[in-house]
CSV table of C-alpha atoms in Angstrom, one decimal:
chain,number,residue,atom,x,y,z
A,136,MET,CA,67.0,153.4,140.6
A,137,ALA,CA,68.3,149.6,140.1
A,138,ARG,CA,65.2,147.5,138.4
A,139,GLU,CA,67.3,144.2,137.8
A,140,LEU,CA,65.2,141.1,137.5
A,141,ASN,CA,68.1,139.1,136.8
A,142,GLY,CA,66.9,135.5,137.9
A,143,GLN,CA,63.5,136.6,137.7
A,144,THR,CA,61.0,134.1,135.9
A,145,ILE,CA,57.6,135.9,135.1
A,146,ALA,CA,54.2,134.9,134.1
A,147,PHE,CA,52.3,136.1,131.2
A,148,LEU,CA,49.0,134.8,131.3
A,149,VAL,CA,46.7,134.6,129.0
A,150,ALA,CA,43.6,132.7,126.9
A,151,ASP,CA,44.1,131.0,124.1
A,152,GLU,CA,42.5,133.7,122.0
A,153,GLY,CA,41.8,137.6,122.8
A,154,VAL,CA,44.9,138.8,124.5
A,155,GLU,CA,45.6,142.3,123.2
A,156,GLU,CA,48.5,142.6,121.5
A,157,VAL,CA,50.6,145.4,122.8
A,158,GLU,CA,49.2,144.8,126.3
A,159,MET,CA,51.3,141.6,125.9
A,160,THR,CA,54.3,142.5,124.1
A,161,GLU,CA,55.3,145.9,125.7
A,162,PRO,CA,55.5,144.2,129.2
A,163,TRP,CA,57.0,141.5,128.0
A,164,LYS,CA,60.2,143.8,126.3
A,165,ALA,CA,60.4,145.4,129.5
A,166,VAL,CA,60.9,142.2,131.8
A,167,GLU,CA,63.7,141.1,128.9
A,168,GLU,CA,65.4,144.3,129.0
A,169,ALA,CA,65.4,144.4,132.8
A,170,GLY,CA,67.3,141.2,132.9
A,171,GLY,CA,64.1,138.8,133.3
A,172,THR,CA,62.9,135.6,131.9
A,173,PRO,CA,59.4,136.1,130.6
A,174,GLU,CA,57.2,133.0,130.0
A,175,LEU,CA,54.0,132.9,128.2
A,176,ILE,CA,51.5,130.7,129.9
A,177,SER,CA,47.9,130.1,127.9
A,178,GLN,CA,44.9,127.8,128.5
A,179,GLU,CA,46.2,125.1,126.8
A,180,GLY,CA,49.9,125.8,125.4
A,181,GLY,CA,49.5,126.4,122.1
A,182,SER,CA,48.7,129.3,119.7
A,183,VAL,CA,47.9,132.1,121.1
A,184,GLN,CA,45.7,134.6,119.0
A,185,ALA,CA,46.5,137.9,119.8
A,186,PHE,CA,44.1,140.9,119.3
A,187,ASN,CA,44.4,144.8,118.5
A,188,HIS,CA,41.3,146.1,120.0
A,189,LEU,CA,38.7,143.4,118.1
A,190,ASP,CA,40.9,142.9,114.6
A,191,LYS,CA,42.9,140.0,115.1
A,192,SER,CA,46.6,140.2,115.1
A,193,LYS,CA,49.2,138.1,115.4
A,194,THR,CA,49.9,134.6,116.8
A,195,TYR,CA,52.2,133.6,119.6
A,196,ASP,CA,53.5,130.2,120.5
A,197,ALA,CA,53.0,129.4,124.4
A,198,ASP,CA,55.7,128.6,126.2
A,199,ARG,CA,53.2,125.9,128.7
A,200,GLY,CA,49.9,125.1,129.1
A,201,LEU,CA,47.6,126.1,132.9
A,202,ASP,CA,48.0,121.8,132.9
A,203,ASP,CA,52.0,122.1,133.0
A,204,ALA,CA,52.5,125.9,134.9
A,205,ASP,CA,53.7,125.4,138.6
A,206,PRO,CA,52.7,128.9,139.5
A,207,SER,CA,55.3,128.8,142.4
A,208,ARG,CA,57.9,128.5,139.7
A,209,TYR,CA,57.2,132.5,139.0
A,210,ASP,CA,58.9,135.3,140.9
A,211,GLY,CA,55.8,137.9,139.3
A,212,LEU,CA,52.4,137.5,137.1
A,213,VAL,CA,51.4,139.9,134.2
A,214,LEU,CA,47.6,139.8,133.3
A,215,PRO,CA,47.3,141.6,130.0
A,216,GLY,CA,43.8,143.1,128.8
A,217,GLY,CA,41.6,142.2,125.9
A,218,VAL,CA,38.3,142.2,126.5
A,219,ALA,CA,37.8,138.5,125.5
A,220,ASN,CA,41.4,137.1,127.2
A,221,PRO,CA,40.1,137.8,130.9
A,222,ASP,CA,36.4,136.5,129.7
A,223,MET,CA,37.9,133.3,128.6
A,224,LEU,CA,40.5,132.5,131.9
A,225,ARG,CA,37.8,133.5,134.5
A,226,ALA,CA,35.9,130.6,133.2
A,227,ASP,CA,39.0,128.7,133.2
A,228,PRO,CA,39.1,127.1,137.1
A,229,ARG,CA,43.0,126.4,136.4
A,230,ALA,CA,43.6,129.8,135.7
A,231,VAL,CA,42.0,131.1,138.8
A,232,GLU,CA,43.8,129.1,141.2
A,233,PHE,CA,47.1,130.4,139.4
A,234,VAL,CA,46.3,133.7,140.3
A,235,LYS,CA,45.4,133.1,143.6
A,236,ALA,CA,48.7,131.6,144.1
A,237,PHE,CA,50.5,135.1,143.7
A,238,PHE,CA,48.2,136.8,146.0
A,239,THR,CA,48.3,133.7,149.3
A,240,ASP,CA,52.3,134.6,149.4
A,241,GLU,CA,51.9,138.3,148.2
A,242,ARG,CA,54.1,138.1,145.0
A,243,PRO,CA,53.8,140.9,142.6
A,244,VAL,CA,50.8,140.8,139.8
A,245,ALA,CA,50.7,143.8,137.4
A,246,ALA,CA,47.1,143.9,135.6
A,247,ILE,CA,45.9,146.2,132.4
A,248,CYS,CA,42.8,147.3,131.0
A,249,HIS,CA,40.4,144.1,130.9
A,250,GLY,CA,43.1,141.5,132.4
A,251,PRO,CA,41.8,142.9,136.3
A,252,TRP,CA,38.4,140.6,135.6
A,253,THR,CA,40.5,137.7,136.6
A,254,LEU,CA,41.2,139.0,139.7
A,255,VAL,CA,37.3,139.6,140.8
A,256,GLU,CA,37.1,135.7,139.9
A,257,ALA,CA,39.5,134.8,142.5
A,258,ASP,CA,37.8,137.2,145.1
A,259,VAL,CA,41.6,139.0,146.1
A,260,LEU,CA,40.5,142.3,145.4
A,261,LYS,CA,39.2,143.2,149.1
A,262,GLY,CA,40.3,146.2,150.7
A,263,ARG,CA,42.9,146.6,147.6
A,264,THR,CA,42.6,149.6,145.7
A,265,MET,CA,42.9,149.2,141.9
A,266,THR,CA,42.4,151.2,138.1
A,267,SER,CA,41.1,149.2,135.2
A,268,TRP,CA,39.5,149.4,132.0
A,269,PRO,CA,36.6,151.5,133.0
A,270,SER,CA,33.9,149.4,132.1
A,271,LEU,CA,35.2,146.9,135.1
A,272,GLN,CA,34.7,149.5,137.7
A,273,THR,CA,31.4,148.2,139.0
A,274,ASP,CA,32.5,144.8,139.0
A,275,ILE,CA,36.0,145.6,141.0
A,276,ARG,CA,33.8,147.3,143.5
A,277,ASN,CA,31.3,145.0,143.9
A,278,ALA,CA,34.1,142.1,144.4
A,279,GLY,CA,34.8,144.3,147.4
A,280,GLY,CA,37.7,146.6,145.9
A,281,THR,CA,38.0,150.3,145.7
A,282,TRP,CA,38.3,151.8,142.2
A,283,VAL,CA,40.7,154.6,141.4
A,284,ASP,CA,40.8,156.5,137.6
A,285,GLU,CA,44.8,156.4,137.4
A,286,THR,CA,47.6,156.0,134.7
A,287,VAL,CA,48.9,153.9,137.0
A,288,HIS,CA,48.0,152.7,141.0
A,289,VAL,CA,50.6,150.6,143.2
A,290,ASP,CA,48.5,149.0,146.1
A,291,GLY,CA,51.5,146.6,148.0
A,292,VAL,CA,51.9,143.9,145.6
A,293,LEU,CA,49.3,144.8,142.9
A,294,VAL,CA,50.2,147.2,139.9
A,295,SER,CA,47.1,148.3,137.8
A,296,SER,CA,47.0,150.2,134.9
A,297,ARG,CA,43.7,151.1,132.3
A,298,LYS,CA,45.1,151.2,128.8
A,299,PRO,CA,47.2,150.6,126.2
A,300,ASP,CA,48.3,154.4,126.6
A,301,ASP,CA,49.3,153.7,130.2
A,302,LEU,CA,51.7,151.3,129.3
A,303,PRO,CA,55.2,153.0,130.0
A,304,ALA,CA,53.9,154.0,133.9
A,305,PHE,CA,52.6,150.4,134.0
A,306,CYS,CA,56.2,149.0,132.9
A,307,GLU,CA,57.8,151.1,135.0
A,308,GLN,CA,55.9,150.3,138.5
A,309,MET,CA,55.9,146.6,137.1
A,310,LEU,CA,59.4,146.4,137.1
A,311,GLU,CA,60.0,148.2,140.6
A,312,GLN,CA,57.7,145.6,141.9
A,313,PHE,CA,59.2,142.7,140.6
A,314,ALA,CA,62.7,144.1,141.3
A,315,ALA,CA,61.7,145.0,145.1
A,316,HIS,CA,60.4,141.5,145.8
A,317,GLY,CA,63.0,139.8,144.4
A,318,SER,CA,63.8,136.5,143.1
A,319,ARG,CA,62.2,133.2,144.9
A,320,THR,CA,64.5,130.8,143.1
A,321,ALA,CA,67.7,132.4,142.3
A,322,SER,CA,70.6,132.7,145.0
A,323,PRO,CA,71.6,135.4,146.4
A,324,GLY,CA,74.7,135.7,144.8
A,325,SER,CA,73.0,136.0,140.9
A,326,ARG,CA,71.3,139.7,142.0
A,327,SER,CA,74.6,141.1,143.6
A,328,GLY,CA,74.9,142.8,139.4
A,329,GLY,CA,72.8,145.5,139.9
B,78,MET,CA,-1.1,129.7,123.9
B,79,ALA,CA,-1.6,133.3,121.9
B,80,ARG,CA,1.7,135.1,121.7
B,81,GLU,CA,0.4,138.4,119.9
B,82,LEU,CA,2.9,141.3,119.7
B,83,ASN,CA,0.6,143.5,117.7
B,84,GLY,CA,0.6,147.1,118.1
B,85,GLN,CA,4.2,146.7,119.8
B,86,THR,CA,7.2,148.2,119.4
B,87,ILE,CA,10.6,146.3,120.8
B,88,ALA,CA,13.8,147.5,121.5
B,89,PHE,CA,16.8,145.8,120.1
B,90,LEU,CA,20.4,148.2,122.3
B,91,VAL,CA,23.7,147.3,121.1
B,92,ALA,CA,26.8,148.8,121.0
B,93,ASP,CA,28.2,150.0,118.0
B,94,GLU,CA,30.6,147.0,117.6
B,95,GLY,CA,30.9,143.6,119.3
B,96,VAL,CA,27.1,142.5,119.0
B,97,GLU,CA,26.9,138.7,118.5
B,98,GLU,CA,25.3,138.4,115.2
B,99,VAL,CA,22.8,135.3,116.1
B,100,GLU,CA,21.6,136.7,119.3
B,101,MET,CA,20.6,139.9,117.9
B,102,THR,CA,18.7,138.4,114.7
B,103,GLU,CA,16.8,135.7,115.9
B,104,PRO,CA,15.4,137.3,118.6
B,105,TRP,CA,14.2,139.8,116.2
B,106,LYS,CA,12.9,137.6,113.5
B,107,ALA,CA,10.8,136.3,116.6
B,108,VAL,CA,9.4,139.5,117.6
B,109,GLU,CA,8.4,140.3,114.1
B,110,GLU,CA,6.9,136.9,113.3
B,111,ALA,CA,4.6,137.4,116.0
B,112,GLY,CA,3.6,140.5,114.9
B,113,GLY,CA,5.7,143.4,116.6
B,114,THR,CA,7.9,146.0,115.4
B,115,PRO,CA,11.5,145.7,116.5
B,116,GLU,CA,13.8,148.6,116.5
B,117,LEU,CA,17.5,148.6,116.6
B,118,ILE,CA,19.1,151.0,118.9
B,119,SER,CA,22.5,152.0,119.0
B,120,GLN,CA,25.0,154.0,120.8
B,121,GLU,CA,25.3,156.5,118.0
B,122,GLY,CA,22.6,155.5,115.5
B,123,GLY,CA,24.9,154.3,112.3
B,124,SER,CA,26.1,151.1,111.3
B,125,VAL,CA,26.4,148.3,113.7
B,126,GLN,CA,29.4,145.7,113.4
B,127,ALA,CA,28.0,142.5,114.3
B,128,PHE,CA,30.5,139.5,115.7
B,129,ASN,CA,30.6,135.7,115.3
B,130,HIS,CA,32.5,135.0,118.4
B,131,LEU,CA,35.3,137.0,118.0
B,132,ASP,CA,35.7,136.9,113.6
B,133,LYS,CA,33.5,140.4,112.0
B,134,SER,CA,30.0,139.2,110.4
B,135,LYS,CA,28.1,141.5,108.6
B,136,THR,CA,26.8,145.2,109.4
B,137,TYR,CA,23.6,146.5,110.3
B,138,ASP,CA,22.0,150.2,110.2
B,139,ALA,CA,20.4,151.1,113.8
B,140,ASP,CA,17.3,152.6,113.4
B,141,ARG,CA,18.3,155.2,115.9
B,142,GLY,CA,20.9,156.5,118.8
B,143,LEU,CA,20.6,156.6,122.1
B,144,ASP,CA,20.3,160.6,122.0
B,145,ASP,CA,17.5,160.0,120.2
B,146,ALA,CA,15.4,157.2,121.7
B,147,ASP,CA,13.1,157.2,124.4
B,148,PRO,CA,13.0,154.3,126.2
B,149,SER,CA,9.0,154.9,127.7
B,150,ARG,CA,8.3,154.3,123.8
B,151,TYR,CA,8.9,150.8,123.6
B,152,ASP,CA,7.3,147.6,125.1
B,153,GLY,CA,9.8,145.5,126.2
B,154,LEU,CA,13.7,145.3,125.4
B,155,VAL,CA,16.3,142.7,123.9
B,156,LEU,CA,20.0,142.3,125.4
B,157,PRO,CA,21.9,140.5,122.6
B,158,GLY,CA,25.1,139.5,124.0
B,159,GLY,CA,28.8,139.4,122.3
B,160,VAL,CA,32.0,139.9,124.8
B,161,ALA,CA,32.4,143.2,123.6
B,162,ASN,CA,29.0,144.4,123.4
B,163,PRO,CA,27.9,145.4,126.8
B,164,ASP,CA,31.2,145.9,127.4
B,165,MET,CA,31.0,148.8,125.4
B,166,LEU,CA,27.7,149.8,126.4
B,167,ARG,CA,27.7,149.7,130.3
B,168,ALA,CA,30.3,152.2,130.0
B,169,ASP,CA,28.0,154.3,128.2
B,170,PRO,CA,25.5,156.4,131.0
B,171,ARG,CA,22.6,156.6,128.1
B,172,ALA,CA,22.5,153.1,127.4
B,173,VAL,CA,22.5,152.4,131.5
B,174,GLU,CA,19.7,155.3,131.9
B,175,PHE,CA,17.6,153.7,128.7
B,176,VAL,CA,18.2,150.0,130.9
B,177,LYS,CA,17.0,150.8,133.9
B,178,ALA,CA,13.8,152.7,132.5
B,179,PHE,CA,12.4,149.1,131.5
B,180,PHE,CA,13.3,148.2,135.6
B,181,THR,CA,11.6,151.3,136.8
B,182,ASP,CA,8.1,150.2,135.9
B,183,GLU,CA,8.6,146.5,135.2
B,184,ARG,CA,8.3,146.2,131.6
B,185,PRO,CA,10.0,142.9,130.1
B,186,VAL,CA,13.7,142.3,129.1
B,187,ALA,CA,15.3,139.7,127.8
B,188,ALA,CA,19.1,139.8,128.2
B,189,ILE,CA,21.3,136.6,126.7
B,190,CYS,CA,24.8,135.6,127.0
B,191,HIS,CA,27.3,138.3,127.9
B,192,GLY,CA,23.9,140.9,127.6
B,193,PRO,CA,23.2,140.8,131.5
B,194,TRP,CA,26.6,143.1,131.9
B,195,THR,CA,24.5,146.0,131.1
B,196,LEU,CA,21.9,145.1,134.1
B,197,VAL,CA,25.2,144.6,136.5
B,198,GLU,CA,25.9,147.9,135.5
B,199,ALA,CA,22.2,149.5,136.0
B,200,ASP,CA,22.1,148.0,139.8
B,201,VAL,CA,18.7,146.3,138.8
B,202,LEU,CA,19.4,142.5,139.7
B,203,LYS,CA,19.4,142.7,143.8
B,204,GLY,CA,16.8,140.2,145.0
B,205,ARG,CA,16.7,138.5,141.2
B,206,THR,CA,17.5,135.3,139.6
B,207,MET,CA,18.7,134.9,136.4
B,208,THR,CA,21.2,133.0,133.9
B,209,SER,CA,24.0,133.8,131.5
B,210,TRP,CA,27.0,133.1,129.9
B,211,PRO,CA,29.2,131.8,132.7
B,212,SER,CA,31.9,133.8,132.8
B,213,LEU,CA,29.2,136.6,134.2
B,214,GLN,CA,27.9,134.5,137.3
B,215,THR,CA,30.2,136.2,140.0
B,216,ASP,CA,29.6,139.5,138.8
B,217,ILE,CA,25.7,139.2,138.9
B,218,ARG,CA,26.1,137.6,142.3
B,219,ASN,CA,28.2,140.3,143.2
B,220,ALA,CA,25.8,142.8,142.0
B,221,GLY,CA,23.0,140.5,144.4
B,222,GLY,CA,21.6,138.6,142.3
B,223,THR,CA,21.2,134.7,141.8
B,224,TRP,CA,22.3,132.8,139.2
B,225,VAL,CA,21.5,129.7,137.4
B,226,ASP,CA,22.8,127.5,135.1
B,227,GLU,CA,19.4,127.0,133.1
B,228,THR,CA,18.7,126.9,129.2
B,229,VAL,CA,16.0,130.3,129.7
B,230,HIS,CA,15.0,131.1,133.5
B,231,VAL,CA,12.0,133.7,134.1
B,232,ASP,CA,12.2,135.9,136.9
B,233,GLY,CA,8.9,138.5,136.6
B,234,VAL,CA,9.5,140.3,133.5
B,235,LEU,CA,13.5,139.2,133.4
B,236,VAL,CA,14.1,137.0,130.8
B,237,SER,CA,17.7,135.3,130.2
B,238,SER,CA,19.7,133.0,128.3
B,239,ARG,CA,23.4,131.3,128.7
B,240,LYS,CA,24.4,131.4,124.8
B,241,PRO,CA,23.5,131.0,121.0
B,242,ASP,CA,22.1,127.4,121.4
B,243,ASP,CA,19.8,128.7,124.1
B,244,LEU,CA,18.4,130.6,121.7
B,245,PRO,CA,14.7,129.0,120.8
B,246,ALA,CA,13.5,128.7,124.3
B,247,PHE,CA,14.9,132.0,125.1
B,248,CYS,CA,12.7,133.6,122.1
B,249,GLU,CA,9.9,131.5,123.0
B,250,GLN,CA,9.8,132.8,126.6
B,251,MET,CA,11.0,136.2,125.7
B,252,LEU,CA,7.4,136.8,123.6
B,253,GLU,CA,5.6,135.1,126.2
B,254,GLN,CA,6.6,137.6,128.6
B,255,PHE,CA,6.0,140.8,125.7
B,256,ALA,CA,2.7,139.3,125.1
B,257,ALA,CA,1.5,138.9,128.5
B,258,HIS,CA,2.9,142.4,129.2
B,259,GLY,CA,0.9,143.8,126.5
B,260,SER,CA,1.2,146.9,124.5
B,261,ARG,CA,1.6,150.0,126.3
B,262,THR,CA,1.0,152.1,123.3
B,263,ALA,CA,-1.6,150.5,121.3
B,264,SER,CA,-5.4,151.1,121.7
B,265,PRO,CA,-7.1,148.5,123.5
B,266,GLY,CA,-9.0,147.1,120.3
B,267,SER,CA,-5.6,147.1,117.9
B,268,ARG,CA,-5.0,143.4,120.2
B,269,SER,CA,-7.9,141.7,119.8
B,270,GLY,CA,-6.9,139.8,116.9
B,271,GLY,CA,-5.4,136.9,119.2
């Protein structure tokens, strides 16, 4: 099945610190390998401190901060986990508005592990079914969603997984959704290579 | 006002890793200085890894694990924060049941910062008003509680605060509630010293 993301730009939204490294880097590689352009958006646009569970790992340079990020520029959104990452993002109104914009016109969103907390804050889960790190299940249900314990779950444009072990299935379904939705910026001809 | 905790044993419930150190140690000192006996209960009863925000700090030896902790033995409960700490506790059914027991017979519970997530999981917030680290406010409201932005809030036996800066007011009100409730284990004569 074609998963051609040529011309697509995918936003990776993370807090300035706390993102689970592999939940950012693996989907990032998957987007690049499918021909898309990932862009790292952090709160302030500087250095992002990644974590491996509760241990600090490498830092990454964000491509831009939320003050300079127009959500209409992106064809899809990835929300990695790390317990502290969405805890900071959901408290930043700029991040919550950024996330809401993707649901307003139904562009694909892929969230893994603790990442869905920002969706709880954005109040976009009513009537939706998803999975997550299990500790979030009550918050997701209380926000009006239905929680399932699955490697990956797809509900419309929302792709969700539970943890790093689920990354292969998560990336696979995320790319399917991005490819199915197509690019909102590229000309039709630019997607004919697949 | 007398804050005499002689004869009282206060449970400090934390995950095996992730507790915000000062939110454990400051209330601990306050209980000791008021004549009470704090007891550190962790998930498995071994070493507890404390944090200073997202940096690892010291480790502490738990007094017992949840398998050996009978909630009826304690006159009050303290739930410190640290973003990872309640995220782990709420996913441990033993911790959730332990917390519920205090609300069943209205014994005092003091929760600070991210600590209230375990109360969300225990489904004990319907009709209650509390504060917390601001990122939890939507989860608290969605669980049926009312969230307020206050240094410390007291609603019946529930004492809550937002962050480490609030610790002086938190400890003050926590001790008031513990003292007002009294000891369920000591003989009446043992509390006559105040």
